[in-house]
Short mmCIF file of C-alpha atoms in Angstrom, two decimals:
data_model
loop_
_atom_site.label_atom_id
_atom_site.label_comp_id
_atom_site.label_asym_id
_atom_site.label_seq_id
_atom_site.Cartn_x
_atom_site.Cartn_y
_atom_site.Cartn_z
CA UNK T 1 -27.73 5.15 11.13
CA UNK T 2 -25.52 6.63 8.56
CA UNK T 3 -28.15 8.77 6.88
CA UNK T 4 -28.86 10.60 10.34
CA UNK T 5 -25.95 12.02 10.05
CA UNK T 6 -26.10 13.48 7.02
CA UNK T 7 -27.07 17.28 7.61
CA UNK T 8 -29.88 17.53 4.29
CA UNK T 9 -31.30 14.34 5.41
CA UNK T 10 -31.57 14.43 8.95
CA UNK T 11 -33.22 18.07 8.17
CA UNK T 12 -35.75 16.16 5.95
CA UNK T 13 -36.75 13.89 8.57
CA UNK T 14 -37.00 15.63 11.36
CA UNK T 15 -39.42 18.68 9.21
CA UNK T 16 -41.43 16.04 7.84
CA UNK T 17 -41.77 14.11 10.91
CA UNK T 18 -42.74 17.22 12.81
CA UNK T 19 -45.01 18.04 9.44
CA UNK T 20 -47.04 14.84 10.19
CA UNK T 21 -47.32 14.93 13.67
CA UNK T 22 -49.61 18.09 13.10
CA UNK T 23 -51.20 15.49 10.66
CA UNK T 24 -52.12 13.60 12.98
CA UNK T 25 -52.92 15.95 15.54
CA UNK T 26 -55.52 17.99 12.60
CA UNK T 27 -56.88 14.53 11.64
CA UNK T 28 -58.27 13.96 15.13
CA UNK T 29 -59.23 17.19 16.21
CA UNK T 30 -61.47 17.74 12.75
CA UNK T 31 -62.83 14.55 13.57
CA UNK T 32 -63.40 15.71 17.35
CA UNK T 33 -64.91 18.75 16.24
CA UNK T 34 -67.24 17.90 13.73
CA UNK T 35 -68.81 16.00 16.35
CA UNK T 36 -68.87 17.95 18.65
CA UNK T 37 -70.45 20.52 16.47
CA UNK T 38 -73.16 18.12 15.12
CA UNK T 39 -73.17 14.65 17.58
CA UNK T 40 -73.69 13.03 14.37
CA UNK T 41 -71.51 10.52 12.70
CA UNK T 42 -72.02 11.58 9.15
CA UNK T 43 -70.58 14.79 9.80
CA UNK T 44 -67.38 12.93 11.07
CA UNK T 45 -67.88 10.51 7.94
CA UNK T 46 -68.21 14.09 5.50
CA UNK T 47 -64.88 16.29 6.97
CA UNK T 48 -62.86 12.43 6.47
CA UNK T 49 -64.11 12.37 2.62
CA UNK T 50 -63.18 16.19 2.56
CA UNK T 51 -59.56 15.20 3.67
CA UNK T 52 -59.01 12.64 0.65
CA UNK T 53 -61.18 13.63 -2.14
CA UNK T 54 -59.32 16.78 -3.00
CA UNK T 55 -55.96 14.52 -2.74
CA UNK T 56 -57.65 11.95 -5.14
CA UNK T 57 -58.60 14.15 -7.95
CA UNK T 58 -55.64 16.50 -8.23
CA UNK T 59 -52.59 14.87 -6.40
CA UNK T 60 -51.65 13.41 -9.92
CA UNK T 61 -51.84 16.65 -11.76
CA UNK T 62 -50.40 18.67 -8.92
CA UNK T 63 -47.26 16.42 -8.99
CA UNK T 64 -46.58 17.67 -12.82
CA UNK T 65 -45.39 20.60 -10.77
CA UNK T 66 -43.09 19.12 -8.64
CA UNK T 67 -41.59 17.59 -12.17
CA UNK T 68 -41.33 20.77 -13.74
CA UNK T 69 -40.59 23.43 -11.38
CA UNK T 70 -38.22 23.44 -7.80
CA UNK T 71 -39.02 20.63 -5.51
CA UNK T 72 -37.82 22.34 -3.03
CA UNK T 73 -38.85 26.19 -3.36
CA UNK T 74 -42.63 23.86 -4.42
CA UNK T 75 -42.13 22.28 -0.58
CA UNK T 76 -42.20 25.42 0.60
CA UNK T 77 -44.62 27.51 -0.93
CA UNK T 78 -47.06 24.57 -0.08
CA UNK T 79 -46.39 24.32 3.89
CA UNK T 80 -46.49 28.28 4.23
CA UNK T 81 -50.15 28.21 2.14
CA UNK T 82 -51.40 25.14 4.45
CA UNK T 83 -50.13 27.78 7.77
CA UNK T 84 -52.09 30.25 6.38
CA UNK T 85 -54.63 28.66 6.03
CA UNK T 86 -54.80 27.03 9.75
CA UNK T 87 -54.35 30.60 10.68
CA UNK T 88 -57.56 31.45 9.01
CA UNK T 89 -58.99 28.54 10.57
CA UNK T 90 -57.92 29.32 14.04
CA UNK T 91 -59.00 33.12 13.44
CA UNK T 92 -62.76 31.34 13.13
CA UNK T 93 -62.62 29.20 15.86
CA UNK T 94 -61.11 32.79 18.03
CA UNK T 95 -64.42 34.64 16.97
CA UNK T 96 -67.03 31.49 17.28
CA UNK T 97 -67.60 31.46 13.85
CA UNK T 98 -67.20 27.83 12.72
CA UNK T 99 -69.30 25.56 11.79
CA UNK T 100 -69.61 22.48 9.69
CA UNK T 101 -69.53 23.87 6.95
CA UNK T 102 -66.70 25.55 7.44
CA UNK T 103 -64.85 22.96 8.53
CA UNK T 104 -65.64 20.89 5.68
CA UNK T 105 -64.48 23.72 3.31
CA UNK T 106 -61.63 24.40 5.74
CA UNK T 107 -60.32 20.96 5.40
CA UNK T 108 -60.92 20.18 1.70
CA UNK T 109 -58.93 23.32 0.88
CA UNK T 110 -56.05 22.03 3.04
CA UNK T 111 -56.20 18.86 0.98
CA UNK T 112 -56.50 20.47 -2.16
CA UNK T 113 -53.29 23.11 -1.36
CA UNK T 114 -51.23 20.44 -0.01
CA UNK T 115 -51.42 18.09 -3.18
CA UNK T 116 -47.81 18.10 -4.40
CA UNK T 117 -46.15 18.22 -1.30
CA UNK T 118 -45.93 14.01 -0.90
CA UNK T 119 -44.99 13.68 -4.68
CA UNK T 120 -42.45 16.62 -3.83
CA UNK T 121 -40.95 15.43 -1.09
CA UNK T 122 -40.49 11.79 -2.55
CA UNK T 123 -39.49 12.95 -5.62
CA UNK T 124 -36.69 15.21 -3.72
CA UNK T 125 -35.45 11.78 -2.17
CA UNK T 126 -32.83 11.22 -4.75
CA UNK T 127 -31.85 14.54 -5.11
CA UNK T 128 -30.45 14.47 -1.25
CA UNK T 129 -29.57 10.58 -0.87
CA UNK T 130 -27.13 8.11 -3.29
CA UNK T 131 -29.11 5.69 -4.75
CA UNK T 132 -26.77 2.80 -2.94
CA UNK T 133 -29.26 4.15 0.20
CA UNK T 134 -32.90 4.97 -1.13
CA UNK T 135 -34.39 1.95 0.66
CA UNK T 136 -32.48 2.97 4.45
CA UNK T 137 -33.93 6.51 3.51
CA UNK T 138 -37.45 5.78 2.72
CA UNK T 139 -37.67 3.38 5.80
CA UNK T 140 -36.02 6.18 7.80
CA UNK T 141 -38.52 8.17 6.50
CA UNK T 142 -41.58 6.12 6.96
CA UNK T 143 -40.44 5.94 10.55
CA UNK T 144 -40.73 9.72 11.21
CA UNK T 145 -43.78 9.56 9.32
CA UNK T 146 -45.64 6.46 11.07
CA UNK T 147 -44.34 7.13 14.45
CA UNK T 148 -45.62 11.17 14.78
CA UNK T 149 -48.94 10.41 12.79
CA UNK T 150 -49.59 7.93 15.42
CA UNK T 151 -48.12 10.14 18.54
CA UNK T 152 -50.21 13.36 16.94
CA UNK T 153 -53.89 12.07 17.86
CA UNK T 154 -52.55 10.93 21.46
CA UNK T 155 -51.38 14.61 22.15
CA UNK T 156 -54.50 15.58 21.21
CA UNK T 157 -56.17 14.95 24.75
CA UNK T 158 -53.65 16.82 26.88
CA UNK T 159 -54.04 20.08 24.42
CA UNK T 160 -57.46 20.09 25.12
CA UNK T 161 -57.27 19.49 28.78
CA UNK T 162 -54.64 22.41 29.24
CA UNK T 163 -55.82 24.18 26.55
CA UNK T 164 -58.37 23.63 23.90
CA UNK T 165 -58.95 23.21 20.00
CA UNK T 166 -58.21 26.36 18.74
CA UNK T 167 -54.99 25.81 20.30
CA UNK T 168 -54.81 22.15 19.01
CA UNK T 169 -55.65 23.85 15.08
CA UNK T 170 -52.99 26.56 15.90
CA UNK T 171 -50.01 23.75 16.78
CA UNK T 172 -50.46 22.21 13.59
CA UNK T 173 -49.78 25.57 11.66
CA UNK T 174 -46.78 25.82 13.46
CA UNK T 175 -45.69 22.17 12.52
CA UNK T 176 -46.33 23.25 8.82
CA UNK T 177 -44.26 26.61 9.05
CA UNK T 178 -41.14 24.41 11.18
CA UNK T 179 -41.60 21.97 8.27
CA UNK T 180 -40.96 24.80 5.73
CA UNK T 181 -37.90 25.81 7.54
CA UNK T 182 -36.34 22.72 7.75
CA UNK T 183 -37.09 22.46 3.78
CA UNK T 184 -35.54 25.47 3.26
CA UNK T 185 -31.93 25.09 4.69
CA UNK T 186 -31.70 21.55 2.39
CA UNK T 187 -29.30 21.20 0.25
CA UNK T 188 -30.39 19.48 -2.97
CA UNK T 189 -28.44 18.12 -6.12
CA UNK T 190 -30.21 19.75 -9.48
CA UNK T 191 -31.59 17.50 -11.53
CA UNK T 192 -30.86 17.81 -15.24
CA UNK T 193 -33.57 20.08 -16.67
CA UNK T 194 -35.77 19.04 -19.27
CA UNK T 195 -37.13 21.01 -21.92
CA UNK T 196 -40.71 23.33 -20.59
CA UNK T 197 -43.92 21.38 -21.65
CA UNK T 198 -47.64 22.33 -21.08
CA UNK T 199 -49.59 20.51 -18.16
CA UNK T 200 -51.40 18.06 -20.82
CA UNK T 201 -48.05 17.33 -22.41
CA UNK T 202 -46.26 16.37 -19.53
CA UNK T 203 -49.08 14.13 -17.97
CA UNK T 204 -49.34 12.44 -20.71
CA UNK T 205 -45.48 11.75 -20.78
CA UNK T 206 -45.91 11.14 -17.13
CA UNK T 207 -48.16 8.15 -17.72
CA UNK T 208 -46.39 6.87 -20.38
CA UNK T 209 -43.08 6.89 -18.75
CA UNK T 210 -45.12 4.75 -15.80
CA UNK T 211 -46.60 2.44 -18.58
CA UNK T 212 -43.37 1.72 -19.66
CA UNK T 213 -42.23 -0.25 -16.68
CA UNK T 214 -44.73 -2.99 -16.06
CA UNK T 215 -43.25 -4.23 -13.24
CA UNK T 216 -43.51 -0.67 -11.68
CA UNK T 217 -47.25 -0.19 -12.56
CA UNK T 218 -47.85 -3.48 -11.56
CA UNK T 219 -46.86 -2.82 -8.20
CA UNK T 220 -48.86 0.36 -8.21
CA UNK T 221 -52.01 -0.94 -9.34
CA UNK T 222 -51.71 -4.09 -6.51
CA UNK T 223 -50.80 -1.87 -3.42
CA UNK T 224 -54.19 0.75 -4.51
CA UNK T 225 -56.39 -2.41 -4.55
CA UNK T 226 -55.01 -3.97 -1.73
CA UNK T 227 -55.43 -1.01 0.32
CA UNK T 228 -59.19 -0.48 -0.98
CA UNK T 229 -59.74 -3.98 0.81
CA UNK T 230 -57.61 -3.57 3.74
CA UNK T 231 -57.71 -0.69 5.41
CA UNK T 232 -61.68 0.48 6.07
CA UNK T 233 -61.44 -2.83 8.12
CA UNK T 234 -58.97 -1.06 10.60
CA UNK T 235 -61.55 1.24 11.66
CA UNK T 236 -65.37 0.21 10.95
CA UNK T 237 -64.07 -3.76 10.70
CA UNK T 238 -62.18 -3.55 14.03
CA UNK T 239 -64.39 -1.77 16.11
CA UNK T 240 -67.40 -3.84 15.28
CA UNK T 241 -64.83 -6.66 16.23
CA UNK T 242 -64.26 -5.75 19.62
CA UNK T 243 -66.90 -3.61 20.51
CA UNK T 244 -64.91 -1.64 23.46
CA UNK T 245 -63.29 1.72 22.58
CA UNK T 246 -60.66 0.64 24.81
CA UNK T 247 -59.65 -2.34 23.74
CA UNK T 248 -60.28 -0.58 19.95
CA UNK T 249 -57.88 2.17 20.80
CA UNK T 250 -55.71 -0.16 22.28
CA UNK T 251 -55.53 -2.52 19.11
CA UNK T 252 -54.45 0.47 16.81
CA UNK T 253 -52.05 1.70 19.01
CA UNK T 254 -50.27 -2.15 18.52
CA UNK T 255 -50.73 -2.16 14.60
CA UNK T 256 -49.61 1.93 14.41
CA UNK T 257 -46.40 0.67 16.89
CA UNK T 258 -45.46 -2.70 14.64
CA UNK T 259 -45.49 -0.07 12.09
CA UNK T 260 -42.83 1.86 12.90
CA UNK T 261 -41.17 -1.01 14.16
CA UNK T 262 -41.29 -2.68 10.54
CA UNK T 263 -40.33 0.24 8.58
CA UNK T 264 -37.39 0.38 11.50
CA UNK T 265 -36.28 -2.85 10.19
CA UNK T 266 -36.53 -2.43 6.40
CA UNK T 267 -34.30 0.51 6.98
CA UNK T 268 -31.26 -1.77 7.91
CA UNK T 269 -32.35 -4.85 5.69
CA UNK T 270 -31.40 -4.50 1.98
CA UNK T 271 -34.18 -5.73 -0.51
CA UNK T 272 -32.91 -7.14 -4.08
CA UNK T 273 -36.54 -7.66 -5.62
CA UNK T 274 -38.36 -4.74 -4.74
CA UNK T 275 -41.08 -5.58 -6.91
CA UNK T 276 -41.72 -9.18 -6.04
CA UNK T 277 -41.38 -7.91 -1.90
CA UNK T 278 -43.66 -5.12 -2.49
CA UNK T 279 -46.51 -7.31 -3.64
CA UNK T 280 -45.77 -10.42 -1.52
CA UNK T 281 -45.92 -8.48 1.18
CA UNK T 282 -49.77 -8.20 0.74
CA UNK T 283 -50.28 -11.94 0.49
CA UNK T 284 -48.38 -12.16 4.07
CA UNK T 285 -50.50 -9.33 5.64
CA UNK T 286 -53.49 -11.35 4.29
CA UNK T 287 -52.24 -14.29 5.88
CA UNK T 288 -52.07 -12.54 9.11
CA UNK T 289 -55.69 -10.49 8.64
CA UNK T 290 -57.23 -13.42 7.52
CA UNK T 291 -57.61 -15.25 11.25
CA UNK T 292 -58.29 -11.85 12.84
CA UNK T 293 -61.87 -12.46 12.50
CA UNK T 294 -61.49 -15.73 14.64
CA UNK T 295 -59.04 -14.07 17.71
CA UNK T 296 -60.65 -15.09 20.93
CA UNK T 297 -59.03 -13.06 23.00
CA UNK T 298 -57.44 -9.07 22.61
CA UNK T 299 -53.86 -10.54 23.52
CA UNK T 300 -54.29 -13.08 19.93
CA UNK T 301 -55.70 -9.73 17.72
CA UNK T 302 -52.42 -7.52 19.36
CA UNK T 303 -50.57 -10.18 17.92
CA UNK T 304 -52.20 -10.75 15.14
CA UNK T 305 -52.22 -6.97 14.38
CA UNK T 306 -48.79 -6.68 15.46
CA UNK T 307 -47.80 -9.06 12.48
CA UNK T 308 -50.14 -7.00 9.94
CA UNK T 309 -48.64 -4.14 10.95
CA UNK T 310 -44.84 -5.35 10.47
CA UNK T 311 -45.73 -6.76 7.13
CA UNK T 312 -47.25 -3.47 5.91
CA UNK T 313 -44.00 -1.92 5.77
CA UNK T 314 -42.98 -4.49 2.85
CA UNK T 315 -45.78 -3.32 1.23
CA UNK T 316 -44.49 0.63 0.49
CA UNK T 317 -41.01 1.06 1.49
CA UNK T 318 -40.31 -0.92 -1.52
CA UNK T 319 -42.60 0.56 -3.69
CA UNK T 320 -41.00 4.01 -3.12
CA UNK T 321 -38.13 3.30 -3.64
CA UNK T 322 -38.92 1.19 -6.72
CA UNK T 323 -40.54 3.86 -8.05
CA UNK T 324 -37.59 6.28 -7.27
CA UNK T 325 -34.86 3.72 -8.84
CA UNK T 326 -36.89 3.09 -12.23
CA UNK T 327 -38.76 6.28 -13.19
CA UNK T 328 -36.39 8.77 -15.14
CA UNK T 329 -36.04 11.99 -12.59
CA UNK T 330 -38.26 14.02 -15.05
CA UNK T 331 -41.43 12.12 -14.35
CA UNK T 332 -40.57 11.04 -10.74
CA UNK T 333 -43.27 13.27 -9.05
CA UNK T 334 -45.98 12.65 -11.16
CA UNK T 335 -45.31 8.49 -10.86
CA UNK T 336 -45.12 8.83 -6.70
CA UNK T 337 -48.71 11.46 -7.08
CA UNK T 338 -50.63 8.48 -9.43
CA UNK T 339 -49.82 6.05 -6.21
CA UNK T 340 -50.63 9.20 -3.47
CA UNK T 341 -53.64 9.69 -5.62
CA UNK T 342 -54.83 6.28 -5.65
CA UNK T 343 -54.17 6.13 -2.07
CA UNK T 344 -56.54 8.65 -1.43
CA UNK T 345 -59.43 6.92 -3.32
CA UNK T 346 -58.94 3.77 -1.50
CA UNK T 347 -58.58 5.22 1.68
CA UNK T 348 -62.25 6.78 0.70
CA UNK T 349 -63.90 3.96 -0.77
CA UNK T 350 -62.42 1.44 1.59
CA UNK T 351 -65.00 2.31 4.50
CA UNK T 352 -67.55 1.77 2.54
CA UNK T 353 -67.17 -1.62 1.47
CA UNK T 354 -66.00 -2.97 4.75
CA UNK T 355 -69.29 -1.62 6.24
CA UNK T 356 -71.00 -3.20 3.47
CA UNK T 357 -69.04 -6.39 3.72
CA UNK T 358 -69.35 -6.38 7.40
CA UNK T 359 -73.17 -5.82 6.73
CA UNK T 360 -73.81 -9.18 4.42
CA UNK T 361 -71.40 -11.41 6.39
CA UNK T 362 -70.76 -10.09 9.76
CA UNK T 363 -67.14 -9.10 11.03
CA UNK T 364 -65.80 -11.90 11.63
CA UNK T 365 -66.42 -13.80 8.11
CA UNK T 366 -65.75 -10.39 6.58
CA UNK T 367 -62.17 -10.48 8.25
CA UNK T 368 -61.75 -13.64 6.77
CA UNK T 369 -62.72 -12.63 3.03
CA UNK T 370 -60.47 -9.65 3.27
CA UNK T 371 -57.57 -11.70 4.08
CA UNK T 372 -58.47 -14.66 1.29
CA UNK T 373 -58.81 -11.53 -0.86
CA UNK T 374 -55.01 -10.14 0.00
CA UNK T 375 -53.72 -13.30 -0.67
CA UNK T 376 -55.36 -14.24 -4.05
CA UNK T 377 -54.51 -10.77 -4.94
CA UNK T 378 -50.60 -10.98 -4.78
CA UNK T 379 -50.24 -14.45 -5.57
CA UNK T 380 -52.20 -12.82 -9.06
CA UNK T 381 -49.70 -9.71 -8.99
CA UNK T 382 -46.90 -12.21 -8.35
CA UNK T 383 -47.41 -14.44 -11.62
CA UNK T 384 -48.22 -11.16 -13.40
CA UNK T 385 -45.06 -9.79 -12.83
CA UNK T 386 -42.88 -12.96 -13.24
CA UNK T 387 -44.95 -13.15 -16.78
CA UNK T 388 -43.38 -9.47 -17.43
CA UNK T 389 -40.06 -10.13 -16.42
CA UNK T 390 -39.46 -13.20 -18.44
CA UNK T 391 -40.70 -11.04 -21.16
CA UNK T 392 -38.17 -8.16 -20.49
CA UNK T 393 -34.69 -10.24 -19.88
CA UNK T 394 -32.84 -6.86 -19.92
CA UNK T 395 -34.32 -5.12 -17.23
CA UNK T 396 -32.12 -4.31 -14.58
CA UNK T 397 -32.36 -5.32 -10.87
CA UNK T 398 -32.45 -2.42 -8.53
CA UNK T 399 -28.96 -1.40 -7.80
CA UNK T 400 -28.01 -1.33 -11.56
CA UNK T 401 -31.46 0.83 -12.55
CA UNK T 402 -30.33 3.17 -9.82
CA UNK T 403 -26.72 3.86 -10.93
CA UNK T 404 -28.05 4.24 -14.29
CA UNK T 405 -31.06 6.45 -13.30
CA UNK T 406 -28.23 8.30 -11.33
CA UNK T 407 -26.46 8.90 -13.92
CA UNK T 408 -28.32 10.27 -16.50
CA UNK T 409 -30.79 12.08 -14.02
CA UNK T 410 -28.74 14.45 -12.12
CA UNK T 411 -25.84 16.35 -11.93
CA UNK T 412 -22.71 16.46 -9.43
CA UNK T 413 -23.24 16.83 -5.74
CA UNK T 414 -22.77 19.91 -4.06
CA UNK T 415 -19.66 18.84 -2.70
CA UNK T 416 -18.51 17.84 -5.90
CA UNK T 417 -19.60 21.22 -7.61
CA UNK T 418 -18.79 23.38 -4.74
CA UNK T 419 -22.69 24.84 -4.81
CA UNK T 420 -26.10 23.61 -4.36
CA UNK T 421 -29.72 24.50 -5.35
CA UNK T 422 -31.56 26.78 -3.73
#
């Protein structure tokens, strides 16, 4: 791959891939220990919420931030607060002092600091890679990303047999202070700066600089409801499927795997349409989900899943870099922390109406409706957004609204300037 070799971006992915293996790792040892602390599966339910309400109702505003201030210096600032606060967390655990609700407090405050580090860090993107190579990078990216969230919870066991959770809590704050180094040696090209605006100002800009690419809202709005009836089915959907933790833990490890494999592939295979792809996508995912129910046997869900799990990198690896191509540099962050946000409400509500789904109908049919529903879904998006371009002839395809976003949006390279940002 071309982009490993590129010193900035290879230090990108390797900080962030480290970053979200502690991710992962955190995820399932909060989860671990609020059960352990309580044996009851509303605590678990209560420290998940914790982790995505705080990202739902400030990611957006946080990301006005990462628009108006350094990315990078933003990046950083944000991993050394999360390590400090894992060190105050592991300083608990040391003297016996947690409890749930400490942990709850412990983890919603880790949400709530780390807000406009994913706008950040997509938003820097551009600033590091040419636009010719924003789709290789994001599916680079999503690789690292994928790959350690899923290795990070299967670490988790041999911690705690040679060790033990406090030392499971203290890796992660280590992950977050390597992923601030490797931050801090990038080299970033400026972006042109933009005249200082008050938070309500520049929201509002923000959202009208979204609203004014239909086609980019569009796919915003589809991928957020898509994922509010997709993914609560991956966990309360699949294990009331199967039944077996085994065979449950199994399953995800195949979907988590075709993953990375996916957003593998998208990294070498040039997309045109990123628009159209990134809601199709959702109607071939439902295509695949939508039989799931009726698998007779683990071997036909693995595949099954296997297939849901390839298609699901269509569904964001496009997005970003839609989003990246078409939104003016100014207003980047705060476009990328409307989707994070909205990913964080579906990822909360999406439980919920699985169980309730799962509840009326029973797993199997509700399998079934979730997949009819992904389908009818983009096929709507999909005639939406052919509607829109008709009625837009001039907008440009992806490699021409990159070169122009590239050009008025930054300024020379490093090596072109002989200096970088720091």
């Amino acid at each position: 791959m071309t982009l490993l070799k590129d010193r900035d971006f290879l230090l990108l992915f390797a900080g962030q891939g480290i970053s979200r293996f502690g991710d992962g790792m955190f995820t399932a040892t909060t989860a671990w220990l609020a059960w352990s602390l309580t044996h009851d599966p509303a605590a678990v339910a209560l420290v998940t919420v914790a982790a995505y309400a705080p990202a739902f109702a400030t990611t957006f505003v946080a990301a006005s931030y990462a628009d108006r201030y350094d990315r990078r210096r933003l990046m950083i600032l944000t991993d050394v607060l999360r390590a400090a606060l894992v060190a105050v967390t592991v300083g608990l655990f040391a003297f016996g002092s947690m409890n749930l609700t400490l942990l709850v407090a412990a983890t919603a405050l880790l949400a709530l600091v780390g807000a406009p580090f994913a706008p950040a860090r997509n938003a820097i993107v551009p600033q590091i890679v040419p636009p010719a190579l924003l789709q290789q990078a994001n599916g680079l990216l999503q690789v690292a990303f994928r790959a350690a969230f899923f290795v990070g919870p299967l670490v988790l066991a041999p911690v705690l047999a040679v060790a033990s959770l406090t030392a499971a809590v203290a890796l992660n704050g280590l992950t977050f202070l390597l992923s601030a180094a490797a931050v801090a040696a990038l080299r970033v090209r400026a972006p042109v700066s933009s005249r200082a605006t008050g938070l309500r100002s520049d929201l509002a800009a923000g959202l009208r600089a979204v609203r004014s690419q239909p086609d980019v809202l569009l796919v915003i709005v589809t991928f957020v409801l898509a994922l509010t009836l997709t993914s609560g089915f991956l966990t309360v959907g699949l294990v009331a499927l199967v039944g077996q933790g085994g065979e449950y833990g199994l399953l995800l490890g195949v979907a988590g795997l075709a993953e990375v494999a996916g957003a593998l592939l998208l990294s070498r295979i040039p997309i045109r349409r990123l628009a159209l792809v990134a809601v199709l996508a959702w109607a071939l995912l439902g295509v695949f989900r939508l039989p799931l129910g009726l698998a007779a046997s683990p071997v036909v869900a693995a595949a099954l899943l296997a297939l849901t799990g390839l298609a699901s990198a269509l569904t964001d690896i496009p997005l970003i870099a839609l989003v990246q191509q078409r939104i003016a540099d100014g207003h980047l962050a705060k476009a990328l922390g409307l989707w994070e946000a909205g990913i964080a409400g579906a990822l909360a509500v999406s439980p919920f109406i699985a169980s309730t789904t799962i509840s009326l109908v029973g797993a199997r049919a509700a399998f079934m409706l979730s997949g009819a529903a992904l389908v009818a879904l983009a096929v709507v998006a999909a005639t939406i957004l052919a509607a829109t371009t008709v009625r837009q002839p001039g907008l440009p395809d992806s490699r021409t609204g990159a070169a122009d976003r590239d050009r008025r949006g930054f300024i020379a390279s490093p090596d072109e300037e002989g200096s970088s940002t720091r």
